[in-house]
Amino acid sequence: MAESKSTRELTMSRAMVSAIAHEMREDSEVFYMGEDVADYGGIFDSTQGLREEFGYDRVMDVPISETAYLGAAVGAAQVGMRPIAELMFVDFFGVAMDQIYNQMAKNTYMSGGNVSVPMVLTAAVGGTYNDAAQHSQTLYGTFAHVPGLKVVVPSTAYDAKGLMHNAIRDDDPVLYMFHKRLMGIGWMPAPEGPKTPVPETEYTIPFGSADVKRAGDDVTIVTLGLHVHRALEAAETLADEGMSAEVIDLRSLVPLDTDTIVESVEKTGSLVVVDEDYRSFGVTGEIVATVADESLGALESVERVAVPDVPIPYSRPLEDEVIPSTKDIVSAVQRTQ
Amino acid sequence: MAESKSTRELTMSRAMVSAIAHEMREDSEVFYMGEDVADYGGIFDSTQGLREEFGYDRVMDVPISETAYLGAAVGAAQVGMRPIAELMFVDFFGVAMDQIYNQMAKNTYMSGGNVSVPMVLTAAVGGTYNDAAQHSQTLYGTFAHVPGLKVVVPSTAYDAKGLMHNAIRDDDPVLYMFHKRLMGIGWMPAPEGPKTPVPETEYTIPFGSADVKRAGDDVTIVTLGLHVHRALEAAETLADEGMSAEVIDLRSLVPLDTDTIVESVEKTGSLVVVDEDYRSFGVTGEIVATVADESLGALESVERVAVPDVPIPYSRPLEDEVIPSTKDIVSAVQRTQ
Amino acid sequence: MPLVSEQTMEEMFENMVTARHYEERLQEEYLEGKQPAFDISAGPIPGELHLAAGHEAAAAGVVQHLRDDDVVTATHRPHHVAIAKGVDLERMTAEIFGRETGLGKGKGGHMHLFDPDVNFACSGIIAEGCPPAVGAGLAAKKRNTDSVAVSFLGEGAIDQGAFLESLNFAAVFDLPVVFVIEDNDWAISMPKERVTDVENGSKRADGFEMPGVRVDCDDAIEIAEVAGEAIGRARDRNGPTLMEVQVHRRMGHFMGDPETYRPEADQEAAADRDSIERLEADLRDAGVTDDRIEEIRTAAHDRVEEAIEWAKEQPQPEADAAHEDVFVNPMNGVTDSEPDFEAIGGDD
Amino acid sequence: MPLVSEQTMEEMFENMVTARHYEERLQEEYLEGKQPAFDISAGPIPGELHLAAGHEAAAAGVVQHLRDDDVVTATHRPHHVAIAKGVDLERMTAEIFGRETGLGKGKGGHMHLFDPDVNFACSGIIAEGCPPAVGAGLAAKKRNTDSVAVSFLGEGAIDQGAFLESLNFAAVFDLPVVFVIEDNDWAISMPKERVTDVENGSKRADGFEMPGVRVDCDDAIEIAEVAGEAIGRARDRNGPTLMEVQVHRRMGHFMGDPETYRPEADQEAAADRDSIERLEADLRDAGVTDDRIEEIRTAAHDRVEEAIEWAKEQPQPEADAAHEDVFVNPMNGVTDSEPDFEAIGGDD
Ligand SMILES: Cc1ncc(C[n+]2csc(CCOP(=O)(O)OP(=O)(O)O)c2C)c(N)n1
Ligand SMILES: Cc1ncc(C[n+]2csc(CCOP(=O)(O)OP(=O)(O)O)c2C)c(N)n1
Ligand SMILES: [Mg+2]
Ligand SMILES: [Mg+2]
């Protein structure tokens, strides 16, 4: 079977790494920088095996100086290299945000397009494993709000590879946010969905193309990252109750695929937005408002399911309470009907 | 006249300073820290005369080390002092965001309420004077998205004083964002509205209390900061055309006065949100979604007027294009009718 | 008279054996819950766990000079420092087990322990505690008290802006702050030689006109002597000090760290140099009896066992509690004293 | 043979008089537009304007060692450096006037000048240019070229994390980077003695195992000599240098700054020490004739006048252009090579 030769099941981390390795082989200007990315292979397996293949020069451990090394990536990108820089946890952005949003994101515009910043910033996001307020955030809204960054969030191995190829080849700065729980790390069991067949060949998934992960007629569930899988699970439960839910995986927040969302809501009339980020002034508000902007009449009911504006608490019952569960999604959908 | 004895017209900066001075006189634990706040009196007149009255110890110039001095304010607040720390332009937040959002905002929650952080972070916001991408932002959405900060935005001298008294007395961390264009600085002419009569006595305006700055029946304009005045001007123009616009000044984003907004939209049926921050994943989306959540049926039309997801450009015609004007507000209202 | 009295030596020893045993017990509880396959979110202690075995002397030697009103900020590896500072052991343990009666009602976890009674805090971001410690020093100066603040950090944190800015801030305002670098040679998998050129962390002080000192081994007594001087200078308002202490990482960076990056010889060397054994020998040299040493050990063990037992009996928090404590005063609560007054649209 | 040739001296002089006259003319244009009352948003040059009169020697002395492929990052006070680096003067001026043909199509303004042809950039946040300069040095090393990078900063920036982290990063990887502190004694209203304890900014190097040097006066020749050594070392792959130059702020921090905080004597002293006059005297000593000096001056003036005239004739940008250039490739544009393949919900 030709099929089985050209694809194999991969974890999301392996799929990411395979895209990075491919690009590094093709283009000597691509290199990877971060903390514990060389010998350790990335705390979340994001660089497993890369140092072995490419050496310390192209898979560089750096001092714990996020401002210096993310800014250095900007500088290297501006002279034409294609750095990938990793922020170990997105929660650490605050020590380096100036370089991210005042240079990486703005230099293209401020230069009238005369300068480009072809770099990828990777960052681990997400909770569900009791790592508390400084290590569990997604911060999708924070970054999508800043003009000048493309913001990408894969939910499967297949998407992770195609989006990573695209991110590295893109001449614009890309923030690639991978959810720890999806990576398939030995010590953090992933749910069923993210491990998928992945073609061995290279392929790109363009940004701004949301993916209908499940088609349905009664309600539109818009989500991303880990919650794609929780939404799919919810859709299964709902199907048993005779409700047909469409699940849209945004895959990128910037650019945002408004069309796919609006078309779906025009079909179903009901919108449920599910997000692991803080509820207010973030993703759920934007998606609801986008649909209201584009097609207010189609909107018969709306629900937002997100973290209720509290820092992520440590203890299991508390974290479970604030991070949207499959049950929360089911209930929200039921409220719309 | 008793009236004239107890009130006088003040610029917004004088009103802010009068509240700060009052609190400093009453409570020796209150002090002010920032760059150029002592001899200069604040680049935007935010501390005019304070050093003269209170000396260098309580009105402290600090090194250009925002991480160190904002974090120092957190530390001083946690032992019971009541620091006011100024970030000269909110655009500089990126060099110190970790202290702001991972400590100032989260320590109360992470300690289960055993620690409080009674500090005020003041920051100048806003454009309209061609200071380009790194000195013109409002970033309202960025900060309102982070749980743990109260976020306050005055639009008049009267409000500025009452909100500042409240901010300093609050046991929680408050981000007080003042718009440069409203301050009444000699070299940056303010519009008519912000200079108001201000009582000499102390008074507090509670957070979470939006203010109906103009009552109306046909459309609800929700806004804050500088754009309160542009919305009021738009409402005048609209009145000439026979349209009656209600203008709601949010005054604080966290807590958000949902009731006042929803009540108004239930009356008018039309919602126009006007914001000087970036359009996507920010204030306008949140307000629209909040109304959709609470009262979807009441919502007959919606418009969002904000900066169209580009960094703030320098040149006059470009900046004018992206920062919502009175005319933009008028047009948006017209589109709703 | 020796600088460090026998009583102090005993106290340090007590702190150190308490911390060591405490962490051994945490490790047991943590790993037990991770059977059969290591799942970070499983068991009675979920999430990351950073243990400080091999660092105890730094905490004991420095903190024994401090009073309750002195402020300490520690790192993601905080237990030994918390114990030395006198943090409530039971409530701290309950916090690590995520229970309702924990220091943070189960909201903080082991990287976010706050005990305002003894002015202890820690945090999970590199060098994040430096600026607040500087702020505590600033408050002491403004209030004209003789309190001091001590900020702990790892040797991997000496490249982080928050630390470097804090050095300057403390120096220029002559604040009563002591920075203590716990140099365990490693920042997760990165050996210190690969991330900075300075011979040791105390050299950073040279660029800020601050005294920098280093204790080259984790000898609690020497640490206590050097720290005594630094803290004394701070208390006497003679300004800050940067101090580095060589410690050893006896375990992985966090529980579950395979340490495949680490040479075995380095692991063995860390295991060999045990500051607790060293101090025990010093105690004997000073004439402390076996019985007394055993008594201290037993008391420490008992205290640890009691704390863990107590913690495990504590209730889990109610789910609803997750919504509380974002603010101490959620709706602001300050009485609205707004006069009846219309500044815009009013008729005055 | 002197280290600095007569030709180099002439070039530096030319750069310096160009920069000085350029800024005098900008000042005129700026202030003219602010009549009768100073309104920052009025006139042909709106917004903030930071002029570098008194800093010219630092730019001329350092940058004359650089090639087009060497990267320079400058600060909010960038014009003198841009001129020395050979930034297109007409398009730079058009940018400052906010015109369509400006370096950034009117989007950047005077703090955000980018000329990729000569690898020049500047920015408005303190010390923000240090990390990208380090990145350019890193790229040179990875690509195995002999390009270097120079990062300018003010003496007020030596307390900022971005600078301090960059020192370490450049040092540990031996990058070809030179940091140049322009010490004009003031950070807006804050005199340097009030914000740090170090005697001078070059001392920061001591905490990072990097050579630190200072030129105590704005003597272009001495600066050129010291910079030549530092840049040569970088080019020869012998690592980074921190260099400080004493310059003078002849004007307010920005146009409109009342400078009420500044002692008159200090203002006068800055006015007295003019590096341009000094270099002119040196030129004469070296035998350059009055005529030649006049010729250089006239050429510089003419060039400035032409650039300003050209810029003022350029069109304002169309309002719609504001929506362009956020990305060079807005909808990503990479051809979608996605195979026809369904990983979830597919039937394979
Ligand atoms: C700003 C920031 N960057 C990275 C991390 C991830 N991180 C946690 S601990 C650590 C290593 C710290 O090493 P060191 O300071 O030497 O302390 P040690 O763990 O050795 O005690 C890193 C990189 C973090 N928490 N914060
Ligand atoms: C991070 C940051 N903080 C504060 C400012 C505001 N600011 C602009 S210039 C300046 C003073 C800079 O002084 P210095 O570095 O000595 O340069 P100079 O202006 O003297 O050339 C300040 C505080 C800023 N732009 N960025
Ligand atoms: Mg370490
Ligand atoms: Mg200066």
PDB file of N, CA and C and ligand atoms in Angstrom, chain D residues 55 76-77 153-157 182-188 190 247 249 253, ligand 4:
ATOM      1  N   HIS D  55      26.488  65.206  20.241  1.00  0.00           N
ATOM      2  CA  HIS D  55      26.800  63.765  20.212  1.00  0.00           C
ATOM      3  C   HIS D  55      27.548  63.364  18.943  1.00  0.00           C
ATOM      4  N   HIS D  76      16.542  56.469  20.269  1.00  0.00           N
ATOM      5  CA  HIS D  76      15.554  57.512  19.999  1.00  0.00           C
ATOM      6  C   HIS D  76      16.224  58.800  19.498  1.00  0.00           C
ATOM      7  N   ARG D  77      17.532  58.899  19.614  1.00  0.00           N
ATOM      8  CA  ARG D  77      18.290  60.095  19.218  1.00  0.00           C
ATOM      9  C   ARG D  77      19.230  59.637  18.102  1.00  0.00           C
ATOM     10  N   LEU D 153      23.664  53.224  22.721  1.00  0.00           N
ATOM     11  CA  LEU D 153      22.678  53.441  23.788  1.00  0.00           C
ATOM     12  C   LEU D 153      23.094  54.666  24.592  1.00  0.00           C
ATOM     13  N   GLY D 154      22.148  55.219  25.338  1.00  0.00           N
ATOM     14  CA  GLY D 154      22.466  56.354  26.198  1.00  0.00           C
ATOM     15  C   GLY D 154      22.965  55.885  27.550  1.00  0.00           C
ATOM     16  N   GLU D 155      23.600  56.784  28.289  1.00  0.00           N
ATOM     17  CA  GLU D 155      24.083  56.371  29.616  1.00  0.00           C
ATOM     18  C   GLU D 155      22.913  56.040  30.537  1.00  0.00           C
ATOM     19  N   GLY D 156      21.732  56.554  30.222  1.00  0.00           N
ATOM     20  CA  GLY D 156      20.559  56.213  31.030  1.00  0.00           C
ATOM     21  C   GLY D 156      20.076  54.794  30.788  1.00  0.00           C
ATOM     22  N   ALA D 157      20.581  54.166  29.750  1.00  0.00           N
ATOM     23  CA  ALA D 157      20.130  52.819  29.396  1.00  0.00           C
ATOM     24  C   ALA D 157      20.931  51.727  30.085  1.00  0.00           C
ATOM     25  N   GLU D 182      26.577  56.485  24.629  1.00  0.00           N
ATOM     26  CA  GLU D 182      26.732  57.928  24.463  1.00  0.00           C
ATOM     27  C   GLU D 182      26.348  58.575  25.793  1.00  0.00           C
ATOM     28  N   ASP D 183      27.331  58.946  26.547  1.00  0.00           N
ATOM     29  CA  ASP D 183      27.084  59.492  27.889  1.00  0.00           C
ATOM     30  C   ASP D 183      26.964  61.012  27.813  1.00  0.00           C
ATOM     31  N   ASN D 184      25.728  61.494  27.835  1.00  0.00           N
ATOM     32  CA  ASN D 184      25.521  62.947  27.822  1.00  0.00           C
ATOM     33  C   ASN D 184      25.113  63.465  29.194  1.00  0.00           C
ATOM     34  N   ASP D 185      25.377  62.668  30.213  1.00  0.00           N
ATOM     35  CA  ASP D 185      25.145  63.028  31.615  1.00  0.00           C
ATOM     36  C   ASP D 185      23.684  62.973  32.047  1.00  0.00           C
ATOM     37  N   TRP D 186      22.766  63.049  31.120  1.00  0.00           N
ATOM     38  CA  TRP D 186      21.355  63.175  31.471  1.00  0.00           C
ATOM     39  C   TRP D 186      20.493  62.106  30.819  1.00  0.00           C
ATOM     40  N   ALA D 187      19.525  61.637  31.554  1.00  0.00           N
ATOM     41  CA  ALA D 187      18.440  60.848  30.981  1.00  0.00           C
ATOM     42  C   ALA D 187      17.180  61.689  31.234  1.00  0.00           C
ATOM     43  N   ILE D 188      16.754  62.377  30.223  1.00  0.00           N
ATOM     44  CA  ILE D 188      15.747  63.425  30.369  1.00  0.00           C
ATOM     45  C   ILE D 188      16.174  64.320  31.531  1.00  0.00           C
ATOM     46  N   MET D 190      17.070  63.262  34.600  1.00  0.00           N
ATOM     47  CA  MET D 190      17.767  62.550  35.668  1.00  0.00           C
ATOM     48  C   MET D 190      19.277  62.516  35.412  1.00  0.00           C
ATOM     49  N   VAL D 247      29.755  62.572  25.763  1.00  0.00           N
ATOM     50  CA  VAL D 247      29.275  63.557  24.803  1.00  0.00           C
ATOM     51  C   VAL D 247      28.539  64.646  25.580  1.00  0.00           C
ATOM     52  N   ARG D 249      24.872  67.125  25.798  1.00  0.00           N
ATOM     53  CA  ARG D 249      23.537  67.414  25.295  1.00  0.00           C
ATOM     54  C   ARG D 249      23.409  68.921  25.187  1.00  0.00           C
ATOM     55  N   HIS D 253      16.014  67.521  26.160  1.00  0.00           N
ATOM     56  CA  HIS D 253      15.901  66.102  25.836  1.00  0.00           C
ATOM     57  C   HIS D 253      15.146  65.926  24.530  1.00  0.00           C
TER      58      HIS D 253
HETATM   59 MG    MG E   4      21.769  60.467  28.309  1.00  0.00          MG
END
